[in-house]
Amino acid sequence: MRLTLPQAACLPVVAALCLVGIASAFNFQICTNNVCRKQPLQQLHASSTSDDAEDEARKLRELASQLRGEVDAFQQEKDEVAAAEEKERDEIIAAKQETRMRYSAEVPILKGDGQTAMERVDFPPRIKDGKSSIMAVQANLPLGILLGEHEEIPGAISVDEVAAESNGERADVREGDILRACTACQQTMETPTWQLLAGGIGQPKTKRFMFATDGRPFEEVMDAVGSNRMDPEGRAVWLVLERPE
């Protein structure tokens, strides 16, 4: 069979296309600087997949690191808020405790069974603006102090004068103090059951208790202070004073 010139010229082209098809099916050539090397398509695909996976893993690590940073920052902020709230609560509690200690005193309280126990009692301030404090002192009779009605605070009893070298001065009672409470004595008749059955009248007994002076008439307060002379044990008088600053 003879081929004409145009047909003969097409043979190299057909052959080249066939080679290209074969190369595409199995492998191909990479030529650089007139040097050709063969590399299978599967190897290039695997390399590309490995690079993509490594890049994806890197992005995931970066995202995880970012999330950890955000979680740590959130936890730190949460801890700081909790610490600030706890500090504020502690300051409030401390302020309340300081106020209570400032306006309270431990004094002997008579219980129902006739026993006396030391307890802390609150005395709300009569002097405004927090310019005072409460204190409790003990002084033997005679006290050597002069009491009077306060000129500015209704129902308050003030210390108008303290005699030099008196028991009141030794107990640190000062002029201008407000008397908030004092011990007072009262006699009662106690009759045991067997005496009641026998028609007895009982035995006198003196009890001592704390007497609050707020709002009490001046004469009543004076009687309460003076009643400490009836104490059969001759104990010192308790005075609760509010002292101006």
PDB file of C-alpha atoms in Angstrom:
ATOM      1  CA  MET A   1       0.000   0.000   0.000  1.00  0.00           C
ATOM      2  CA  ARG A   2       1.436   3.382  -0.966  1.00  0.00           C
ATOM      3  CA  LEU A   3       0.859   6.493   1.054  1.00  0.00           C
ATOM      4  CA  THR A   4       0.605   9.841  -0.409  1.00  0.00           C
ATOM      5  CA  LEU A   5       2.701  12.683   0.934  1.00  0.00           C
ATOM      6  CA  PRO A   6       0.073  14.142   3.192  1.00  0.00           C
ATOM      7  CA  GLN A   7      -0.679  10.721   4.679  1.00  0.00           C
ATOM      8  CA  ALA A   8       3.003  10.016   5.256  1.00  0.00           C
ATOM      9  CA  ALA A   9       3.409  13.311   7.045  1.00  0.00           C
ATOM     10  CA  CYS A  10       0.679  12.357   9.525  1.00  0.00           C
ATOM     11  CA  LEU A  11       2.394   9.188  10.721  1.00  0.00           C
ATOM     12  CA  PRO A  12       4.838  10.868  13.141  1.00  0.00           C
ATOM     13  CA  VAL A  13       1.956  12.893  14.635  1.00  0.00           C
ATOM     14  CA  VAL A  14      -0.129   9.783  15.184  1.00  0.00           C
ATOM     15  CA  ALA A  15       2.804   8.007  16.749  1.00  0.00           C
ATOM     16  CA  ALA A  16       3.466  10.958  19.085  1.00  0.00           C
ATOM     17  CA  LEU A  17      -0.147  11.058  20.156  1.00  0.00           C
ATOM     18  CA  CYS A  18      -0.047   7.356  20.948  1.00  0.00           C
ATOM     19  CA  LEU A  19       3.087   7.830  23.046  1.00  0.00           C
ATOM     20  CA  VAL A  20       1.470  10.685  24.906  1.00  0.00           C
ATOM     21  CA  GLY A  21      -1.569   8.527  25.629  1.00  0.00           C
ATOM     22  CA  ILE A  22       0.611   5.738  26.935  1.00  0.00           C
ATOM     23  CA  ALA A  23       2.560   8.176  29.058  1.00  0.00           C
ATOM     24  CA  SER A  24      -0.613   9.614  30.418  1.00  0.00           C
ATOM     25  CA  ALA A  25      -1.876   6.153  31.369  1.00  0.00           C
ATOM     26  CA  PHE A  26       1.285   4.980  33.160  1.00  0.00           C
ATOM     27  CA  ASN A  27       3.815   7.696  33.698  1.00  0.00           C
ATOM     28  CA  PHE A  28       5.065  10.947  32.304  1.00  0.00           C
ATOM     29  CA  GLN A  29       8.301  12.810  31.851  1.00  0.00           C
ATOM     30  CA  ILE A  30       9.398  15.984  33.619  1.00  0.00           C
ATOM     31  CA  CYS A  31      12.051  17.792  31.680  1.00  0.00           C
ATOM     32  CA  THR A  32      14.169  20.530  33.132  1.00  0.00           C
ATOM     33  CA  ASN A  33      17.216  21.927  31.429  1.00  0.00           C
ATOM     34  CA  ASN A  34      17.023  19.254  28.741  1.00  0.00           C
ATOM     35  CA  VAL A  35      17.071  16.535  31.390  1.00  0.00           C
ATOM     36  CA  CYS A  36      14.026  14.294  31.561  1.00  0.00           C
ATOM     37  CA  ARG A  37      13.053  12.055  34.452  1.00  0.00           C
ATOM     38  CA  LYS A  38      10.124   9.773  34.779  1.00  0.00           C
ATOM     39  CA  GLN A  39       7.803   9.895  37.844  1.00  0.00           C
ATOM     40  CA  PRO A  40       4.711   7.767  38.319  1.00  0.00           C
ATOM     41  CA  LEU A  41       1.411   9.625  38.659  1.00  0.00           C
ATOM     42  CA  GLN A  42       0.548   7.711  41.811  1.00  0.00           C
ATOM     43  CA  GLN A  43       3.719   8.968  43.546  1.00  0.00           C
ATOM     44  CA  LEU A  44       2.894  12.621  42.703  1.00  0.00           C
ATOM     45  CA  HIS A  45      -0.686  12.174  43.896  1.00  0.00           C
ATOM     46  CA  ALA A  46       0.519  10.660  47.187  1.00  0.00           C
ATOM     47  CA  SER A  47       2.988  13.486  47.710  1.00  0.00           C
ATOM     48  CA  SER A  48       0.302  16.081  47.066  1.00  0.00           C
ATOM     49  CA  THR A  49      -2.084  14.314  49.485  1.00  0.00           C
ATOM     50  CA  SER A  50       0.642  14.190  52.180  1.00  0.00           C
ATOM     51  CA  ASP A  51       1.309  17.908  51.828  1.00  0.00           C
ATOM     52  CA  ASP A  52      -2.411  18.692  52.125  1.00  0.00           C
ATOM     53  CA  ALA A  53      -2.750  16.506  55.227  1.00  0.00           C
ATOM     54  CA  GLU A  54       0.277  18.112  56.869  1.00  0.00           C
ATOM     55  CA  ASP A  55      -1.082  21.564  56.088  1.00  0.00           C
ATOM     56  CA  GLU A  56      -4.488  20.602  57.506  1.00  0.00           C
ATOM     57  CA  ALA A  57      -2.848  19.173  60.642  1.00  0.00           C
ATOM     58  CA  ARG A  58      -0.874  22.392  61.086  1.00  0.00           C
ATOM     59  CA  LYS A  59      -4.051  24.450  60.823  1.00  0.00           C
ATOM     60  CA  LEU A  60      -5.759  22.206  63.371  1.00  0.00           C
ATOM     61  CA  ARG A  61      -2.823  22.597  65.769  1.00  0.00           C
ATOM     62  CA  GLU A  62      -2.953  26.353  65.379  1.00  0.00           C
ATOM     63  CA  LEU A  63      -6.710  26.346  65.984  1.00  0.00           C
ATOM     64  CA  ALA A  64      -6.315  24.131  69.050  1.00  0.00           C
ATOM     65  CA  SER A  65      -3.615  26.438  70.406  1.00  0.00           C
ATOM     66  CA  GLN A  66      -5.846  29.442  69.837  1.00  0.00           C
ATOM     67  CA  LEU A  67      -8.766  27.746  71.601  1.00  0.00           C
ATOM     68  CA  ARG A  68      -6.538  26.810  74.553  1.00  0.00           C
ATOM     69  CA  GLY A  69      -5.413  30.401  74.785  1.00  0.00           C
ATOM     70  CA  GLU A  70      -9.002  31.639  74.775  1.00  0.00           C
ATOM     71  CA  VAL A  71     -10.001  29.084  77.431  1.00  0.00           C
ATOM     72  CA  ASP A  72      -7.027  30.057  79.611  1.00  0.00           C
ATOM     73  CA  ALA A  73      -7.847  33.749  79.237  1.00  0.00           C
ATOM     74  CA  PHE A  74     -11.503  33.113  80.109  1.00  0.00           C
ATOM     75  CA  GLN A  75     -10.540  31.048  83.160  1.00  0.00           C
ATOM     76  CA  GLN A  76      -8.072  33.706  84.296  1.00  0.00           C
ATOM     77  CA  GLU A  77     -10.701  36.409  83.953  1.00  0.00           C
ATOM     78  CA  LYS A  78     -13.193  34.220  85.834  1.00  0.00           C
ATOM     79  CA  ASP A  79     -10.674  33.621  88.621  1.00  0.00           C
ATOM     80  CA  GLU A  80      -9.922  37.337  88.865  1.00  0.00           C
ATOM     81  CA  VAL A  81     -13.637  38.173  89.127  1.00  0.00           C
ATOM     82  CA  ALA A  82     -14.129  35.485  91.804  1.00  0.00           C
ATOM     83  CA  ALA A  83     -11.102  36.753  93.733  1.00  0.00           C
ATOM     84  CA  ALA A  84     -12.392  40.334  93.554  1.00  0.00           C
ATOM     85  CA  GLU A  85     -15.850  39.268  94.768  1.00  0.00           C
ATOM     86  CA  GLU A  86     -14.340  37.261  97.617  1.00  0.00           C
ATOM     87  CA  LYS A  87     -12.153  40.204  98.607  1.00  0.00           C
ATOM     88  CA  GLU A  88     -15.185  42.498  98.573  1.00  0.00           C
ATOM     89  CA  ARG A  89     -17.146  40.050 100.752  1.00  0.00           C
ATOM     90  CA  ASP A  90     -14.245  39.802 103.193  1.00  0.00           C
ATOM     91  CA  GLU A  91     -14.002  43.584 103.382  1.00  0.00           C
ATOM     92  CA  ILE A  92     -17.752  43.881 104.071  1.00  0.00           C
ATOM     93  CA  ILE A  93     -17.574  41.218 106.781  1.00  0.00           C
ATOM     94  CA  ALA A  94     -14.513  42.870 108.305  1.00  0.00           C
ATOM     95  CA  ALA A  95     -16.234  46.269 108.260  1.00  0.00           C
ATOM     96  CA  LYS A  96     -19.337  44.830 109.942  1.00  0.00           C
ATOM     97  CA  GLN A  97     -17.205  43.074 112.533  1.00  0.00           C
ATOM     98  CA  GLU A  98     -15.272  46.265 113.199  1.00  0.00           C
ATOM     99  CA  THR A  99     -18.529  48.214 113.595  1.00  0.00           C
ATOM    100  CA  ARG A 100     -19.948  45.616 115.972  1.00  0.00           C
ATOM    101  CA  MET A 101     -16.806  45.586 118.093  1.00  0.00           C
ATOM    102  CA  ARG A 102     -16.878  49.368 118.177  1.00  0.00           C
ATOM    103  CA  TYR A 103     -20.485  49.548 119.351  1.00  0.00           C
ATOM    104  CA  SER A 104     -20.665  46.571 121.705  1.00  0.00           C
ATOM    105  CA  ALA A 105     -19.251  45.482 125.034  1.00  0.00           C
ATOM    106  CA  GLU A 106     -18.971  42.334 127.121  1.00  0.00           C
ATOM    107  CA  VAL A 107     -20.993  42.649 130.316  1.00  0.00           C
ATOM    108  CA  PRO A 108     -22.373  40.256 132.944  1.00  0.00           C
ATOM    109  CA  ILE A 109     -25.850  39.031 132.012  1.00  0.00           C
ATOM    110  CA  LEU A 110     -28.159  37.482 134.589  1.00  0.00           C
ATOM    111  CA  LYS A 111     -29.628  34.208 133.328  1.00  0.00           C
ATOM    112  CA  GLY A 112     -32.951  32.625 134.201  1.00  0.00           C
ATOM    113  CA  ASP A 113     -31.331  30.121 136.535  1.00  0.00           C
ATOM    114  CA  GLY A 114     -29.791  32.908 138.606  1.00  0.00           C
ATOM    115  CA  GLN A 115     -26.312  32.444 137.141  1.00  0.00           C
ATOM    116  CA  THR A 116     -24.343  35.253 135.507  1.00  0.00           C
ATOM    117  CA  ALA A 117     -22.514  34.896 132.172  1.00  0.00           C
ATOM    118  CA  MET A 118     -20.352  37.322 130.260  1.00  0.00           C
ATOM    119  CA  GLU A 119     -21.892  38.153 126.891  1.00  0.00           C
ATOM    120  CA  ARG A 120     -21.263  40.713 124.170  1.00  0.00           C
ATOM    121  CA  VAL A 121     -24.152  43.149 123.929  1.00  0.00           C
ATOM    122  CA  ASP A 122     -24.731  45.624 121.085  1.00  0.00           C
ATOM    123  CA  PHE A 123     -25.338  49.305 121.844  1.00  0.00           C
ATOM    124  CA  PRO A 124     -26.425  51.269 118.764  1.00  0.00           C
ATOM    125  CA  PRO A 125     -24.686  54.653 118.849  1.00  0.00           C
ATOM    126  CA  ARG A 126     -26.532  57.671 120.206  1.00  0.00           C
ATOM    127  CA  ILE A 127     -23.899  60.019 118.790  1.00  0.00           C
ATOM    128  CA  LYS A 128     -24.312  60.358 115.023  1.00  0.00           C
ATOM    129  CA  ASP A 129     -21.805  60.165 112.161  1.00  0.00           C
ATOM    130  CA  GLY A 130     -19.825  57.346 113.750  1.00  0.00           C
ATOM    131  CA  LYS A 131     -17.895  59.692 116.005  1.00  0.00           C
ATOM    132  CA  SER A 132     -18.051  57.570 119.142  1.00  0.00           C
ATOM    133  CA  SER A 133     -17.290  54.131 120.557  1.00  0.00           C
ATOM    134  CA  ILE A 134     -18.622  51.876 123.320  1.00  0.00           C
ATOM    135  CA  MET A 135     -16.583  50.779 126.293  1.00  0.00           C
ATOM    136  CA  ALA A 136     -17.307  48.973 129.556  1.00  0.00           C
ATOM    137  CA  VAL A 137     -15.503  49.779 132.811  1.00  0.00           C
ATOM    138  CA  GLN A 138     -15.736  48.698 136.433  1.00  0.00           C
ATOM    139  CA  ALA A 139     -15.478  51.109 139.312  1.00  0.00           C
ATOM    140  CA  ASN A 140     -15.859  50.699 143.042  1.00  0.00           C
ATOM    141  CA  LEU A 141     -18.246  52.765 145.107  1.00  0.00           C
ATOM    142  CA  PRO A 142     -18.283  55.626 145.650  1.00  0.00           C
ATOM    143  CA  LEU A 143     -17.874  56.453 141.971  1.00  0.00           C
ATOM    144  CA  GLY A 144     -17.094  60.141 142.416  1.00  0.00           C
ATOM    145  CA  ILE A 145     -18.904  61.139 139.221  1.00  0.00           C
ATOM    146  CA  LEU A 146     -21.706  63.605 138.572  1.00  0.00           C
ATOM    147  CA  LEU A 147     -24.418  62.542 136.143  1.00  0.00           C
ATOM    148  CA  GLY A 148     -26.894  64.742 134.291  1.00  0.00           C
ATOM    149  CA  GLU A 149     -29.325  64.778 131.394  1.00  0.00           C
ATOM    150  CA  HIS A 150     -27.634  65.284 128.039  1.00  0.00           C
ATOM    151  CA  GLU A 151     -28.244  68.735 126.599  1.00  0.00           C
ATOM    152  CA  GLU A 152     -28.435  67.663 122.957  1.00  0.00           C
ATOM    153  CA  ILE A 153     -29.529  64.000 122.960  1.00  0.00           C
ATOM    154  CA  PRO A 154     -33.019  63.414 124.410  1.00  0.00           C
ATOM    155  CA  GLY A 155     -33.226  60.571 126.903  1.00  0.00           C
ATOM    156  CA  ALA A 156     -29.447  60.271 127.296  1.00  0.00           C
ATOM    157  CA  ILE A 157     -27.536  60.493 130.574  1.00  0.00           C
ATOM    158  CA  SER A 158     -24.126  62.129 130.423  1.00  0.00           C
ATOM    159  CA  VAL A 159     -21.158  62.307 132.775  1.00  0.00           C
ATOM    160  CA  ASP A 160     -20.949  65.987 133.651  1.00  0.00           C
ATOM    161  CA  GLU A 161     -18.043  65.794 136.076  1.00  0.00           C
ATOM    162  CA  VAL A 162     -15.434  63.345 137.379  1.00  0.00           C
ATOM    163  CA  ALA A 163     -13.770  64.028 140.720  1.00  0.00           C
ATOM    164  CA  ALA A 164      -9.997  64.002 140.768  1.00  0.00           C
ATOM    165  CA  GLU A 165      -8.428  60.805 142.106  1.00  0.00           C
ATOM    166  CA  SER A 166     -11.888  59.234 142.424  1.00  0.00           C
ATOM    167  CA  ASN A 167     -12.812  55.644 141.657  1.00  0.00           C
ATOM    168  CA  GLY A 168     -14.474  56.894 138.502  1.00  0.00           C
ATOM    169  CA  GLU A 169     -11.285  58.571 137.332  1.00  0.00           C
ATOM    170  CA  ARG A 170      -9.257  55.450 138.115  1.00  0.00           C
ATOM    171  CA  ALA A 171     -11.708  53.445 135.963  1.00  0.00           C
ATOM    172  CA  ASP A 172     -11.147  55.922 133.090  1.00  0.00           C
ATOM    173  CA  VAL A 173     -14.613  57.496 133.249  1.00  0.00           C
ATOM    174  CA  ARG A 174     -14.406  60.871 131.501  1.00  0.00           C
ATOM    175  CA  GLU A 175     -16.470  63.999 131.383  1.00  0.00           C
ATOM    176  CA  GLY A 176     -18.730  63.944 128.319  1.00  0.00           C
ATOM    177  CA  ASP A 177     -19.215  60.164 128.326  1.00  0.00           C
ATOM    178  CA  ILE A 178     -22.784  58.941 127.858  1.00  0.00           C
ATOM    179  CA  LEU A 179     -23.967  56.320 130.331  1.00  0.00           C
ATOM    180  CA  ARG A 180     -25.644  53.580 128.283  1.00  0.00           C
ATOM    181  CA  ALA A 181     -26.036  50.889 130.940  1.00  0.00           C
ATOM    182  CA  CYS A 182     -24.969  49.968 134.452  1.00  0.00           C
ATOM    183  CA  THR A 183     -25.395  47.192 136.957  1.00  0.00           C
ATOM    184  CA  ALA A 184     -28.329  47.516 139.332  1.00  0.00           C
ATOM    185  CA  CYS A 185     -29.434  45.494 142.336  1.00  0.00           C
ATOM    186  CA  GLN A 186     -32.926  44.503 143.352  1.00  0.00           C
ATOM    187  CA  GLN A 187     -34.218  42.616 146.351  1.00  0.00           C
ATOM    188  CA  THR A 188     -36.796  39.879 145.870  1.00  0.00           C
ATOM    189  CA  MET A 189     -38.464  37.404 148.152  1.00  0.00           C
ATOM    190  CA  GLU A 190     -37.801  33.816 147.255  1.00  0.00           C
ATOM    191  CA  THR A 191     -39.896  31.164 148.932  1.00  0.00           C
ATOM    192  CA  PRO A 192     -39.053  27.496 148.537  1.00  0.00           C
ATOM    193  CA  THR A 193     -41.945  25.121 147.968  1.00  0.00           C
ATOM    194  CA  TRP A 194     -41.691  23.589 151.433  1.00  0.00           C
ATOM    195  CA  GLN A 195     -41.999  27.058 153.010  1.00  0.00           C
ATOM    196  CA  LEU A 196     -45.072  27.823 150.915  1.00  0.00           C
ATOM    197  CA  LEU A 197     -46.699  24.614 152.151  1.00  0.00           C
ATOM    198  CA  ALA A 198     -45.783  25.550 155.715  1.00  0.00           C
ATOM    199  CA  GLY A 199     -47.140  29.057 155.310  1.00  0.00           C
ATOM    200  CA  GLY A 200     -43.706  30.743 155.272  1.00  0.00           C
ATOM    201  CA  ILE A 201     -43.078  34.159 153.793  1.00  0.00           C
ATOM    202  CA  GLY A 202     -39.755  33.364 152.162  1.00  0.00           C
ATOM    203  CA  GLN A 203     -36.259  34.815 152.287  1.00  0.00           C
ATOM    204  CA  PRO A 204     -35.056  38.121 150.758  1.00  0.00           C
ATOM    205  CA  LYS A 205     -32.515  37.739 147.995  1.00  0.00           C
ATOM    206  CA  THR A 206     -30.590  40.394 146.096  1.00  0.00           C
ATOM    207  CA  LYS A 207     -30.073  39.924 142.375  1.00  0.00           C
ATOM    208  CA  ARG A 208     -27.788  42.032 140.224  1.00  0.00           C
ATOM    209  CA  PHE A 209     -28.481  42.655 136.550  1.00  0.00           C
ATOM    210  CA  MET A 210     -27.613  45.062 133.738  1.00  0.00           C
ATOM    211  CA  PHE A 211     -29.852  48.121 133.569  1.00  0.00           C
ATOM    212  CA  ALA A 212     -30.215  49.961 130.224  1.00  0.00           C
ATOM    213  CA  THR A 213     -30.417  53.724 130.707  1.00  0.00           C
ATOM    214  CA  ASP A 214     -31.604  54.757 127.217  1.00  0.00           C
ATOM    215  CA  GLY A 215     -34.848  56.701 127.477  1.00  0.00           C
ATOM    216  CA  ARG A 216     -35.150  56.126 131.234  1.00  0.00           C
ATOM    217  CA  PRO A 217     -36.037  59.023 133.561  1.00  0.00           C
ATOM    218  CA  PHE A 218     -33.024  60.613 135.201  1.00  0.00           C
ATOM    219  CA  GLU A 219     -34.211  59.743 138.743  1.00  0.00           C
ATOM    220  CA  GLU A 220     -34.634  56.093 137.777  1.00  0.00           C
ATOM    221  CA  VAL A 221     -31.094  55.975 136.403  1.00  0.00           C
ATOM    222  CA  MET A 222     -29.737  57.531 139.586  1.00  0.00           C
ATOM    223  CA  ASP A 223     -31.597  54.943 141.698  1.00  0.00           C
ATOM    224  CA  ALA A 224     -30.190  52.135 139.538  1.00  0.00           C
ATOM    225  CA  VAL A 225     -26.614  53.358 140.011  1.00  0.00           C
ATOM    226  CA  GLY A 226     -27.133  53.831 143.748  1.00  0.00           C
ATOM    227  CA  SER A 227     -28.716  50.381 144.149  1.00  0.00           C
ATOM    228  CA  ASN A 228     -25.292  48.781 143.765  1.00  0.00           C
ATOM    229  CA  ARG A 229     -24.792  49.547 147.459  1.00  0.00           C
ATOM    230  CA  MET A 230     -27.198  46.659 148.153  1.00  0.00           C
ATOM    231  CA  ASP A 231     -24.879  44.122 146.540  1.00  0.00           C
ATOM    232  CA  PRO A 232     -24.095  41.711 149.389  1.00  0.00           C
ATOM    233  CA  GLU A 233     -20.803  40.828 147.698  1.00  0.00           C
ATOM    234  CA  GLY A 234     -19.713  44.451 147.397  1.00  0.00           C
ATOM    235  CA  ARG A 235     -18.705  44.035 143.757  1.00  0.00           C
ATOM    236  CA  ALA A 236     -17.563  46.840 141.495  1.00  0.00           C
ATOM    237  CA  VAL A 237     -20.164  48.671 139.442  1.00  0.00           C
ATOM    238  CA  TRP A 238     -20.252  47.966 135.725  1.00  0.00           C
ATOM    239  CA  LEU A 239     -20.661  51.085 133.576  1.00  0.00           C
ATOM    240  CA  VAL A 240     -21.205  50.957 129.809  1.00  0.00           C
ATOM    241  CA  LEU A 241     -20.122  54.276 128.309  1.00  0.00           C
ATOM    242  CA  GLU A 242     -20.363  55.777 124.853  1.00  0.00           C
ATOM    243  CA  ARG A 243     -17.357  58.012 124.390  1.00  0.00           C
ATOM    244  CA  PRO A 244     -17.277  60.840 121.843  1.00  0.00           C
ATOM    245  CA  GLU A 245     -14.184  61.028 119.678  1.00  0.00           C
TER     246      GLU A 245
END
